[in-house]
Amino acid sequence: STVSPFTRNVPLVNRAGSAWRGAGRKSVSGTICLSAARLWGEIDIPDDAGKLKRQRRGAGHGRRQQPIVLHCGRCCPHRATLQRWALEFERRRRDAGGAGVLAQNIGRVKISHNHIHHFRYTGVSTGWTWGYGATNVSDVLVEFNHIHDILLGYLSDGGCVYTLGHQPRSAVRNNYCHDVQSYNYGGWGFYTDEGSRGINFENNVASRTKCAGHHQHYGTDNVLQNNIYYDVDIGDVPTPGRPEVLMPGHCDAAIRASTHGRNLAKCADPTTSPDDPDCCCHPGCDQGKCSSFLFERNIVYAPKGANTSFVGSTWAGGLTNFSFNSNVYFFDGAPPGQKLFNFTDAQKFNENFTEWQNHGKDAHSLVADPKFVSGAPTFALDPASPAVVAEGFVPIDLSSVGPRPHN
C-alpha cells in the first residue's frame, strides 16, 4: 500500500538539531498497577536480579478498592507477564476511577488472556510520555483480552485500550472490546493518545462503543490492520454513571482522528520544516499537527438505523497524511452515494466514497456487505465474504480470548 508522508519512520528533531529515532535500551524502574476489587490470576515479575517471580492471587473482596502495584526493577532488559487475570470493579464503589491495568515507564511487558470489565475508566493503559519525546517504554504486548463495560458513564476520555507516547515494537492484537460508555466525549474502543507511535493494532474487535471504534488524538508509525469495527459510535446509552442522554445517536465517527489544524499550503509535511514553529514535529512544536496511521484490511460495519459516519476528523484536512486501503465498509440500509467519509462535526464537511477515493484514499477498498454469518456472535464471516475474497481479510477467532484454563 502507498504510505503517505510521515506515516512511517518519522525522524524527530530535538532542539540541538540532531535526529532522534528512539531511546536506548537501559535499565529503568517501571510499574504495573492492577486496580480491582475482585481479581484472580498470576503474574511473572522480574526482581532486581532479573529473575522472574510468579505471584498468584485468589479472588477477594474488600470494602475499598486497593490497587495492586507491582514494581519491577529492571523491566527494560527483562520482561513481565500479566496473564489469566479476571479483574472486576467493585460495582458499589462511588469514588474510584483507575484503569484496570496500568503499565507505565516499563518495557517488555505482556498483558494477555485477561478478563477486564466493569471499570469506571480505561481497561488497559500503557505508556509514559506525552508527545514524541524520548521514552523507556517498548515491546508492550496487549493480546487476547476480553474487555467490556468500560467507563460506565462516570468518566470521559478513555476506552478499552489506551496508549500514550512512543512504544516501539509494541502490539495490541486479538482483543475483544465492547460496551464502552463515557460520561461525555471519548468512549472509544482503542485510543492512541498524544504521541502514540510504533504500535500495531491487529485482529481486534470493537463493538457497541459510544464513540469511535478507534480514535487517534495524534500519533504516527501506527498500523491498524485486520480489525473489525462493528456497530461503533452508537452515542449515549443510559448507564449507572450517566442515566441521561447527552449525545443521542452518535458521538464522532466509526474511525476518528483529532489531528490539530494547520495551513496545508504552507505546511504540507511538517517533517520538512524543523525550524518553523508552525510546521514542525519535534518537542516544542505543536506535535498534534504531525499525525497519521496506516489503516488497511479492516471491516467497518454499521447496522440498520445507525447514525454514524465511517471516517471522521476534527477538520477537513485532518486526514491528509493518513493512508487507507483494502478495507470493506458497509452501512446496512444506507442509500448509494451517502456521504460517510471525512466527516467533521464543526465544519459539517463530508464526502461520499467516490470523492474520498479521488483524494487518494481507499483506492482498492469496497463499500459492500462483508457477510457476517447470521446468528453468530463471534463475528464469523461467510467464506464468500468480499472482505476475505477481494481484500485478504483474515477471519478473527475469538474463542481463545480471555483467561485460559490452568493446565
PDB file of N, CA and C in Angstrom, residues 207-301:
ATOM      1  N   SER A 207     -16.989  -3.203  19.448  1.00  0.00           N
ATOM      2  CA  SER A 207     -18.430  -3.194  19.207  1.00  0.00           C
ATOM      3  C   SER A 207     -19.140  -2.423  20.320  1.00  0.00           C
ATOM      4  N   ARG A 208     -20.204  -1.750  19.957  1.00  0.00           N
ATOM      5  CA  ARG A 208     -21.056  -1.021  20.891  1.00  0.00           C
ATOM      6  C   ARG A 208     -20.268  -0.021  21.748  1.00  0.00           C
ATOM      7  N   THR A 209     -19.453   0.750  21.070  1.00  0.00           N
ATOM      8  CA  THR A 209     -18.752   1.844  21.742  1.00  0.00           C
ATOM      9  C   THR A 209     -19.539   3.136  21.533  1.00  0.00           C
ATOM     10  N   LYS A 210     -19.576   3.978  22.543  1.00  0.00           N
ATOM     11  CA  LYS A 210     -20.302   5.239  22.407  1.00  0.00           C
ATOM     12  C   LYS A 210     -19.730   6.079  21.277  1.00  0.00           C
ATOM     13  N   CYS A 211     -18.405   6.196  21.232  1.00  0.00           N
ATOM     14  CA  CYS A 211     -17.738   6.988  20.200  1.00  0.00           C
ATOM     15  C   CYS A 211     -16.983   6.032  19.265  1.00  0.00           C
ATOM     16  N   ALA A 212     -15.930   6.464  18.657  1.00  0.00           N
ATOM     17  CA  ALA A 212     -15.264   5.696  17.604  1.00  0.00           C
ATOM     18  C   ALA A 212     -14.726   4.347  18.086  1.00  0.00           C
ATOM     19  N   GLY A 213     -14.692   3.395  17.178  1.00  0.00           N
ATOM     20  CA  GLY A 213     -14.050   2.115  17.474  1.00  0.00           C
ATOM     21  C   GLY A 213     -12.555   2.287  17.654  1.00  0.00           C
ATOM     22  N   HIS A 214     -11.969   3.221  16.893  1.00  0.00           N
ATOM     23  CA  HIS A 214     -10.567   3.608  17.115  1.00  0.00           C
ATOM     24  C   HIS A 214     -10.485   5.119  16.988  1.00  0.00           C
ATOM     25  N   HIS A 215      -9.874   5.743  17.989  1.00  0.00           N
ATOM     26  CA  HIS A 215      -9.650   7.180  17.970  1.00  0.00           C
ATOM     27  C   HIS A 215      -8.173   7.453  18.175  1.00  0.00           C
ATOM     28  N   GLN A 216      -7.605   8.286  17.302  1.00  0.00           N
ATOM     29  CA  GLN A 216      -6.219   8.725  17.479  1.00  0.00           C
ATOM     30  C   GLN A 216      -6.222  10.234  17.695  1.00  0.00           C
ATOM     31  N   HIS A 217      -5.768  10.637  18.877  1.00  0.00           N
ATOM     32  CA  HIS A 217      -5.616  12.076  19.119  1.00  0.00           C
ATOM     33  C   HIS A 217      -4.537  12.587  18.172  1.00  0.00           C
ATOM     34  N   TYR A 218      -3.300  12.188  18.408  1.00  0.00           N
ATOM     35  CA  TYR A 218      -2.285  12.304  17.367  1.00  0.00           C
ATOM     36  C   TYR A 218      -1.197  11.277  17.632  1.00  0.00           C
ATOM     37  N   GLY A 219      -0.607  10.797  16.577  1.00  0.00           N
ATOM     38  CA  GLY A 219       0.432   9.774  16.669  1.00  0.00           C
ATOM     39  C   GLY A 219       0.949   9.469  15.280  1.00  0.00           C
ATOM     40  N   THR A 220       1.921   8.601  15.196  1.00  0.00           N
ATOM     41  CA  THR A 220       2.456   8.222  13.892  1.00  0.00           C
ATOM     42  C   THR A 220       3.129   6.853  13.997  1.00  0.00           C
ATOM     43  N   ASP A 221       3.438   6.271  12.839  1.00  0.00           N
ATOM     44  CA  ASP A 221       4.031   4.924  12.779  1.00  0.00           C
ATOM     45  C   ASP A 221       3.114   3.885  13.414  1.00  0.00           C
ATOM     46  N   ASN A 222       1.824   4.139  13.468  1.00  0.00           N
ATOM     47  CA  ASN A 222       0.864   3.161  13.968  1.00  0.00           C
ATOM     48  C   ASN A 222       0.169   2.485  12.795  1.00  0.00           C
ATOM     49  N   VAL A 223      -0.048   1.188  12.921  1.00  0.00           N
ATOM     50  CA  VAL A 223      -0.681   0.408  11.855  1.00  0.00           C
ATOM     51  C   VAL A 223      -1.954  -0.227  12.411  1.00  0.00           C
ATOM     52  N   LEU A 224      -3.072   0.001  11.742  1.00  0.00           N
ATOM     53  CA  LEU A 224      -4.357  -0.582  12.115  1.00  0.00           C
ATOM     54  C   LEU A 224      -4.761  -1.528  10.987  1.00  0.00           C
ATOM     55  N   GLN A 225      -4.664  -2.826  11.225  1.00  0.00           N
ATOM     56  CA  GLN A 225      -4.943  -3.761  10.140  1.00  0.00           C
ATOM     57  C   GLN A 225      -5.688  -5.001  10.636  1.00  0.00           C
ATOM     58  N   ASN A 226      -6.577  -5.479   9.794  1.00  0.00           N
ATOM     59  CA  ASN A 226      -7.343  -6.708  10.035  1.00  0.00           C
ATOM     60  C   ASN A 226      -8.145  -6.639  11.335  1.00  0.00           C
ATOM     61  N   ASN A 227      -8.810  -5.497  11.539  1.00  0.00           N
ATOM     62  CA  ASN A 227      -9.678  -5.320  12.698  1.00  0.00           C
ATOM     63  C   ASN A 227     -11.137  -5.235  12.247  1.00  0.00           C
ATOM     64  N   ILE A 228     -12.060  -5.483  13.161  1.00  0.00           N
ATOM     65  CA  ILE A 228     -13.489  -5.334  12.912  1.00  0.00           C
ATOM     66  C   ILE A 228     -14.032  -4.247  13.835  1.00  0.00           C
ATOM     67  N   TYR A 229     -14.717  -3.281  13.233  1.00  0.00           N
ATOM     68  CA  TYR A 229     -15.397  -2.229  13.987  1.00  0.00           C
ATOM     69  C   TYR A 229     -16.881  -2.380  13.669  1.00  0.00           C
ATOM     70  N   TYR A 230     -17.613  -3.001  14.581  1.00  0.00           N
ATOM     71  CA  TYR A 230     -18.994  -3.405  14.329  1.00  0.00           C
ATOM     72  C   TYR A 230     -19.932  -2.638  15.245  1.00  0.00           C
ATOM     73  N   ASP A 231     -20.804  -1.843  14.649  1.00  0.00           N
ATOM     74  CA  ASP A 231     -21.787  -1.076  15.407  1.00  0.00           C
ATOM     75  C   ASP A 231     -21.100  -0.244  16.482  1.00  0.00           C
ATOM     76  N   VAL A 232     -20.175   0.603  16.056  1.00  0.00           N
ATOM     77  CA  VAL A 232     -19.494   1.525  16.960  1.00  0.00           C
ATOM     78  C   VAL A 232     -20.049   2.934  16.738  1.00  0.00           C
ATOM     79  N   ASP A 233     -19.648   3.870  17.581  1.00  0.00           N
ATOM     80  CA  ASP A 233     -20.142   5.244  17.507  1.00  0.00           C
ATOM     81  C   ASP A 233     -21.667   5.263  17.623  1.00  0.00           C
ATOM     82  N   ILE A 234     -22.176   4.619  18.662  1.00  0.00           N
ATOM     83  CA  ILE A 234     -23.624   4.484  18.805  1.00  0.00           C
ATOM     84  C   ILE A 234     -24.232   5.606  19.644  1.00  0.00           C
ATOM     85  N   GLY A 235     -23.416   6.475  20.223  1.00  0.00           N
ATOM     86  CA  GLY A 235     -23.937   7.528  21.075  1.00  0.00           C
ATOM     87  C   GLY A 235     -24.264   7.018  22.470  1.00  0.00           C
ATOM     88  N   ASP A 236     -24.986   7.827  23.205  1.00  0.00           N
ATOM     89  CA  ASP A 236     -25.254   7.524  24.612  1.00  0.00           C
ATOM     90  C   ASP A 236     -26.249   6.388  24.787  1.00  0.00           C
ATOM     91  N   VAL A 237     -25.925   5.528  25.717  1.00  0.00           N
ATOM     92  CA  VAL A 237     -26.852   4.561  26.279  1.00  0.00           C
ATOM     93  C   VAL A 237     -26.910   4.860  27.775  1.00  0.00           C
ATOM     94  N   PRO A 238     -28.078   4.999  28.367  1.00  0.00           N
ATOM     95  CA  PRO A 238     -28.136   5.289  29.806  1.00  0.00           C
ATOM     96  C   PRO A 238     -27.348   4.268  30.622  1.00  0.00           C
ATOM     97  N   THR A 239     -26.547   4.758  31.550  1.00  0.00           N
ATOM     98  CA  THR A 239     -25.666   3.919  32.353  1.00  0.00           C
ATOM     99  C   THR A 239     -25.779   4.337  33.817  1.00  0.00           C
ATOM    100  N   PRO A 240     -25.209   3.543  34.730  1.00  0.00           N
ATOM    101  CA  PRO A 240     -25.271   3.928  36.146  1.00  0.00           C
ATOM    102  C   PRO A 240     -24.660   5.293  36.420  1.00  0.00           C
ATOM    103  N   GLY A 241     -23.579   5.635  35.719  1.00  0.00           N
ATOM    104  CA  GLY A 241     -22.929   6.919  35.959  1.00  0.00           C
ATOM    105  C   GLY A 241     -23.556   8.074  35.217  1.00  0.00           C
ATOM    106  N   ARG A 242     -24.312   7.803  34.172  1.00  0.00           N
ATOM    107  CA  ARG A 242     -24.940   8.858  33.372  1.00  0.00           C
ATOM    108  C   ARG A 242     -26.282   8.351  32.859  1.00  0.00           C
ATOM    109  N   PRO A 243     -27.322   8.459  33.657  1.00  0.00           N
ATOM    110  CA  PRO A 243     -28.625   7.991  33.202  1.00  0.00           C
ATOM    111  C   PRO A 243     -29.215   8.848  32.090  1.00  0.00           C
ATOM    112  N   GLU A 244     -28.774  10.133  32.005  1.00  0.00           N
ATOM    113  CA  GLU A 244     -29.302  10.994  30.963  1.00  0.00           C
ATOM    114  C   GLU A 244     -28.570  10.758  29.640  1.00  0.00           C
ATOM    115  N   VAL A 245     -29.143  11.234  28.536  1.00  0.00           N
ATOM    116  CA  VAL A 245     -28.544  11.101  27.214  1.00  0.00           C
ATOM    117  C   VAL A 245     -28.019  12.466  26.790  1.00  0.00           C
ATOM    118  N   LEU A 246     -26.689  12.577  26.640  1.00  0.00           N
ATOM    119  CA  LEU A 246     -26.057  13.827  26.226  1.00  0.00           C
ATOM    120  C   LEU A 246     -25.763  13.847  24.729  1.00  0.00           C
ATOM    121  N   MET A 247     -25.443  12.697  24.164  1.00  0.00           N
ATOM    122  CA  MET A 247     -25.113  12.588  22.746  1.00  0.00           C
ATOM    123  C   MET A 247     -26.005  11.532  22.112  1.00  0.00           C
ATOM    124  N   PRO A 248     -27.188  11.894  21.671  1.00  0.00           N
ATOM    125  CA  PRO A 248     -28.084  10.895  21.084  1.00  0.00           C
ATOM    126  C   PRO A 248     -27.633  10.477  19.693  1.00  0.00           C
ATOM    127  N   GLY A 249     -27.671   9.177  19.440  1.00  0.00           N
ATOM    128  CA  GLY A 249     -27.463   8.683  18.080  1.00  0.00           C
ATOM    129  C   GLY A 249     -26.046   8.407  17.685  1.00  0.00           C
ATOM    130  N   HIS A 250     -25.132   9.349  17.944  1.00  0.00           N
ATOM    131  CA  HIS A 250     -23.733   9.120  17.613  1.00  0.00           C
ATOM    132  C   HIS A 250     -22.872  10.118  18.365  1.00  0.00           C
ATOM    133  N   CYS A 251     -21.559   9.898  18.307  1.00  0.00           N
ATOM    134  CA  CYS A 251     -20.617  10.754  19.043  1.00  0.00           C
ATOM    135  C   CYS A 251     -19.670  11.457  18.076  1.00  0.00           C
ATOM    136  N   ASP A 252     -18.888  10.683  17.296  1.00  0.00           N
ATOM    137  CA  ASP A 252     -17.976  11.315  16.342  1.00  0.00           C
ATOM    138  C   ASP A 252     -17.997  10.578  14.995  1.00  0.00           C
ATOM    139  N   ALA A 253     -17.351   9.430  14.887  1.00  0.00           N
ATOM    140  CA  ALA A 253     -17.355   8.624  13.664  1.00  0.00           C
ATOM    141  C   ALA A 253     -16.868   7.230  14.037  1.00  0.00           C
ATOM    142  N   ALA A 254     -17.006   6.274  13.139  1.00  0.00           N
ATOM    143  CA  ALA A 254     -16.549   4.914  13.438  1.00  0.00           C
ATOM    144  C   ALA A 254     -15.044   4.868  13.628  1.00  0.00           C
ATOM    145  N   ILE A 255     -14.310   5.619  12.797  1.00  0.00           N
ATOM    146  CA  ILE A 255     -12.858   5.781  12.923  1.00  0.00           C
ATOM    147  C   ILE A 255     -12.598   7.271  12.985  1.00  0.00           C
ATOM    148  N   ARG A 256     -11.831   7.697  13.968  1.00  0.00           N
ATOM    149  CA  ARG A 256     -11.724   9.132  14.232  1.00  0.00           C
ATOM    150  C   ARG A 256     -10.267   9.552  14.467  1.00  0.00           C
ATOM    151  N   ALA A 257      -9.876  10.692  13.895  1.00  0.00           N
ATOM    152  CA  ALA A 257      -8.575  11.305  14.156  1.00  0.00           C
ATOM    153  C   ALA A 257      -8.797  12.737  14.604  1.00  0.00           C
ATOM    154  N   SER A 258      -8.102  13.141  15.649  1.00  0.00           N
ATOM    155  CA  SER A 258      -8.232  14.509  16.166  1.00  0.00           C
ATOM    156  C   SER A 258      -6.979  15.326  15.869  1.00  0.00           C
ATOM    157  N   THR A 259      -6.519  15.213  14.636  1.00  0.00           N
ATOM    158  CA  THR A 259      -5.335  15.944  14.194  1.00  0.00           C
ATOM    159  C   THR A 259      -5.533  17.443  14.390  1.00  0.00           C
ATOM    160  N   HIS A 260      -4.500  18.134  14.862  1.00  0.00           N
ATOM    161  CA  HIS A 260      -4.580  19.582  15.034  1.00  0.00           C
ATOM    162  C   HIS A 260      -4.513  20.276  13.673  1.00  0.00           C
ATOM    163  N   GLY A 261      -5.203  21.384  13.547  1.00  0.00           N
ATOM    164  CA  GLY A 261      -5.283  22.086  12.272  1.00  0.00           C
ATOM    165  C   GLY A 261      -3.965  22.729  11.864  1.00  0.00           C
ATOM    166  N   ARG A 262      -3.760  22.832  10.556  1.00  0.00           N
ATOM    167  CA  ARG A 262      -2.585  23.528  10.027  1.00  0.00           C
ATOM    168  C   ARG A 262      -2.917  24.054   8.635  1.00  0.00           C
ATOM    169  N   ASN A 263      -2.129  24.977   8.154  1.00  0.00           N
ATOM    170  CA  ASN A 263      -2.269  25.522   6.811  1.00  0.00           C
ATOM    171  C   ASN A 263      -1.610  24.561   5.832  1.00  0.00           C
ATOM    172  N   LEU A 264      -2.404  23.834   5.054  1.00  0.00           N
ATOM    173  CA  LEU A 264      -1.838  22.823   4.159  1.00  0.00           C
ATOM    174  C   LEU A 264      -0.980  23.429   3.057  1.00  0.00           C
ATOM    175  N   ALA A 265      -1.274  24.659   2.654  1.00  0.00           N
ATOM    176  CA  ALA A 265      -0.467  25.297   1.610  1.00  0.00           C
ATOM    177  C   ALA A 265       0.935  25.613   2.121  1.00  0.00           C
ATOM    178  N   LYS A 266       1.045  26.003   3.398  1.00  0.00           N
ATOM    179  CA  LYS A 266       2.337  26.364   3.968  1.00  0.00           C
ATOM    180  C   LYS A 266       2.984  25.213   4.729  1.00  0.00           C
ATOM    181  N   CYS A 267       2.184  24.217   5.089  1.00  0.00           N
ATOM    182  CA  CYS A 267       2.694  23.134   5.938  1.00  0.00           C
ATOM    183  C   CYS A 267       2.123  21.809   5.464  1.00  0.00           C
ATOM    184  N   ALA A 268       2.520  21.413   4.252  1.00  0.00           N
ATOM    185  CA  ALA A 268       2.039  20.139   3.717  1.00  0.00           C
ATOM    186  C   ALA A 268       2.655  18.967   4.466  1.00  0.00           C
ATOM    187  N   ASP A 269       3.932  19.066   4.818  1.00  0.00           N
ATOM    188  CA  ASP A 269       4.644  17.992   5.510  1.00  0.00           C
ATOM    189  C   ASP A 269       5.480  18.597   6.636  1.00  0.00           C
ATOM    190  N   PRO A 270       5.011  18.519   7.869  1.00  0.00           N
ATOM    191  CA  PRO A 270       5.734  19.159   8.979  1.00  0.00           C
ATOM    192  C   PRO A 270       7.143  18.630   9.197  1.00  0.00           C
ATOM    193  N   THR A 271       7.458  17.441   8.744  1.00  0.00           N
ATOM    194  CA  THR A 271       8.802  16.901   8.981  1.00  0.00           C
ATOM    195  C   THR A 271       9.868  17.587   8.140  1.00  0.00           C
ATOM    196  N   THR A 272       9.478  18.373   7.136  1.00  0.00           N
ATOM    197  CA  THR A 272      10.460  19.020   6.264  1.00  0.00           C
ATOM    198  C   THR A 272      10.790  20.435   6.719  1.00  0.00           C
ATOM    199  N   SER A 273      10.161  20.896   7.792  1.00  0.00           N
ATOM    200  CA  SER A 273      10.378  22.273   8.251  1.00  0.00           C
ATOM    201  C   SER A 273      10.737  22.295   9.731  1.00  0.00           C
ATOM    202  N   PRO A 274      11.910  21.763  10.078  1.00  0.00           N
ATOM    203  CA  PRO A 274      12.243  21.648  11.507  1.00  0.00           C
ATOM    204  C   PRO A 274      12.405  22.969  12.230  1.00  0.00           C
ATOM    205  N   ASP A 275      12.616  24.090  11.496  1.00  0.00           N
ATOM    206  CA  ASP A 275      12.853  25.374  12.147  1.00  0.00           C
ATOM    207  C   ASP A 275      11.616  26.272  12.158  1.00  0.00           C
ATOM    208  N   ASP A 276      10.512  25.798  11.598  1.00  0.00           N
ATOM    209  CA  ASP A 276       9.294  26.588  11.549  1.00  0.00           C
ATOM    210  C   ASP A 276       8.407  26.204  12.726  1.00  0.00           C
ATOM    211  N   PRO A 277       8.198  27.093  13.688  1.00  0.00           N
ATOM    212  CA  PRO A 277       7.412  26.716  14.869  1.00  0.00           C
ATOM    213  C   PRO A 277       5.956  26.372  14.545  1.00  0.00           C
ATOM    214  N   ASP A 278       5.471  26.786  13.378  1.00  0.00           N
ATOM    215  CA  ASP A 278       4.101  26.467  12.992  1.00  0.00           C
ATOM    216  C   ASP A 278       4.018  25.223  12.105  1.00  0.00           C
ATOM    217  N   CYS A 279       5.156  24.604  11.861  1.00  0.00           N
ATOM    218  CA  CYS A 279       5.160  23.440  10.959  1.00  0.00           C
ATOM    219  C   CYS A 279       6.345  22.546  11.284  1.00  0.00           C
ATOM    220  N   CYS A 280       6.309  21.917  12.469  1.00  0.00           N
ATOM    221  CA  CYS A 280       7.407  21.048  12.868  1.00  0.00           C
ATOM    222  C   CYS A 280       6.877  19.977  13.803  1.00  0.00           C
ATOM    223  N   CYS A 281       7.700  18.955  14.048  1.00  0.00           N
ATOM    224  CA  CYS A 281       7.238  17.807  14.821  1.00  0.00           C
ATOM    225  C   CYS A 281       8.021  17.565  16.107  1.00  0.00           C
ATOM    226  N   HIS A 282       9.125  18.255  16.319  1.00  0.00           N
ATOM    227  CA  HIS A 282       9.950  17.946  17.488  1.00  0.00           C
ATOM    228  C   HIS A 282       9.384  18.587  18.748  1.00  0.00           C
ATOM    229  N   PRO A 283       9.855  18.173  19.932  1.00  0.00           N
ATOM    230  CA  PRO A 283       9.371  18.779  21.177  1.00  0.00           C
ATOM    231  C   PRO A 283       9.508  20.294  21.151  1.00  0.00           C
ATOM    232  N   GLY A 284       8.475  20.959  21.577  1.00  0.00           N
ATOM    233  CA  GLY A 284       8.407  22.412  21.497  1.00  0.00           C
ATOM    234  C   GLY A 284       7.475  22.886  20.408  1.00  0.00           C
ATOM    235  N   CYS A 285       7.172  22.007  19.437  1.00  0.00           N
ATOM    236  CA  CYS A 285       6.216  22.314  18.380  1.00  0.00           C
ATOM    237  C   CYS A 285       4.823  21.875  18.823  1.00  0.00           C
ATOM    238  N   ASP A 286       3.832  22.234  18.033  1.00  0.00           N
ATOM    239  CA  ASP A 286       2.506  21.657  18.210  1.00  0.00           C
ATOM    240  C   ASP A 286       2.527  20.303  17.501  1.00  0.00           C
ATOM    241  N   GLN A 287       2.887  19.270  18.250  1.00  0.00           N
ATOM    242  CA  GLN A 287       3.071  17.958  17.640  1.00  0.00           C
ATOM    243  C   GLN A 287       1.756  17.338  17.176  1.00  0.00           C
ATOM    244  N   GLY A 288       0.631  17.898  17.590  1.00  0.00           N
ATOM    245  CA  GLY A 288      -0.658  17.403  17.136  1.00  0.00           C
ATOM    246  C   GLY A 288      -0.879  17.606  15.648  1.00  0.00           C
ATOM    247  N   LYS A 289      -0.054  18.456  15.009  1.00  0.00           N
ATOM    248  CA  LYS A 289      -0.131  18.625  13.555  1.00  0.00           C
ATOM    249  C   LYS A 289       0.542  17.471  12.825  1.00  0.00           C
ATOM    250  N   CYS A 290       1.334  16.694  13.544  1.00  0.00           N
ATOM    251  CA  CYS A 290       2.121  15.611  12.948  1.00  0.00           C
ATOM    252  C   CYS A 290       1.463  14.286  13.308  1.00  0.00           C
ATOM    253  N   SER A 291       0.485  13.879  12.533  1.00  0.00           N
ATOM    254  CA  SER A 291      -0.274  12.691  12.881  1.00  0.00           C
ATOM    255  C   SER A 291      -0.634  11.900  11.643  1.00  0.00           C
ATOM    256  N   SER A 292      -0.622  10.570  11.788  1.00  0.00           N
ATOM    257  CA  SER A 292      -1.001   9.702  10.680  1.00  0.00           C
ATOM    258  C   SER A 292      -1.064   8.272  11.175  1.00  0.00           C
ATOM    259  N   PHE A 293      -1.739   7.413  10.427  1.00  0.00           N
ATOM    260  CA  PHE A 293      -1.636   5.973  10.621  1.00  0.00           C
ATOM    261  C   PHE A 293      -1.939   5.285   9.302  1.00  0.00           C
ATOM    262  N   LEU A 294      -1.622   4.009   9.252  1.00  0.00           N
ATOM    263  CA  LEU A 294      -1.941   3.170   8.099  1.00  0.00           C
ATOM    264  C   LEU A 294      -3.146   2.317   8.472  1.00  0.00           C
ATOM    265  N   PHE A 295      -4.234   2.444   7.720  1.00  0.00           N
ATOM    266  CA  PHE A 295      -5.483   1.751   8.010  1.00  0.00           C
ATOM    267  C   PHE A 295      -5.793   0.845   6.823  1.00  0.00           C
ATOM    268  N   GLU A 296      -5.582  -0.454   6.998  1.00  0.00           N
ATOM    269  CA  GLU A 296      -5.772  -1.346   5.855  1.00  0.00           C
ATOM    270  C   GLU A 296      -6.343  -2.695   6.291  1.00  0.00           C
ATOM    271  N   ARG A 297      -7.098  -3.299   5.395  1.00  0.00           N
ATOM    272  CA  ARG A 297      -7.663  -4.639   5.563  1.00  0.00           C
ATOM    273  C   ARG A 297      -8.531  -4.727   6.809  1.00  0.00           C
ATOM    274  N   ASN A 298      -9.370  -3.719   7.008  1.00  0.00           N
ATOM    275  CA  ASN A 298     -10.290  -3.683   8.141  1.00  0.00           C
ATOM    276  C   ASN A 298     -11.730  -3.754   7.651  1.00  0.00           C
ATOM    277  N   ILE A 299     -12.642  -4.082   8.556  1.00  0.00           N
ATOM    278  CA  ILE A 299     -14.077  -4.069   8.277  1.00  0.00           C
ATOM    279  C   ILE A 299     -14.735  -3.044   9.194  1.00  0.00           C
ATOM    280  N   VAL A 300     -15.485  -2.125   8.597  1.00  0.00           N
ATOM    281  CA  VAL A 300     -16.257  -1.144   9.353  1.00  0.00           C
ATOM    282  C   VAL A 300     -17.721  -1.367   8.996  1.00  0.00           C
ATOM    283  N   TYR A 301     -18.532  -1.739   9.980  1.00  0.00           N
ATOM    284  CA  TYR A 301     -19.913  -2.154   9.730  1.00  0.00           C
ATOM    285  C   TYR A 301     -20.874  -1.356  10.601  1.00  0.00           C
TER     286      TYR A 301
END
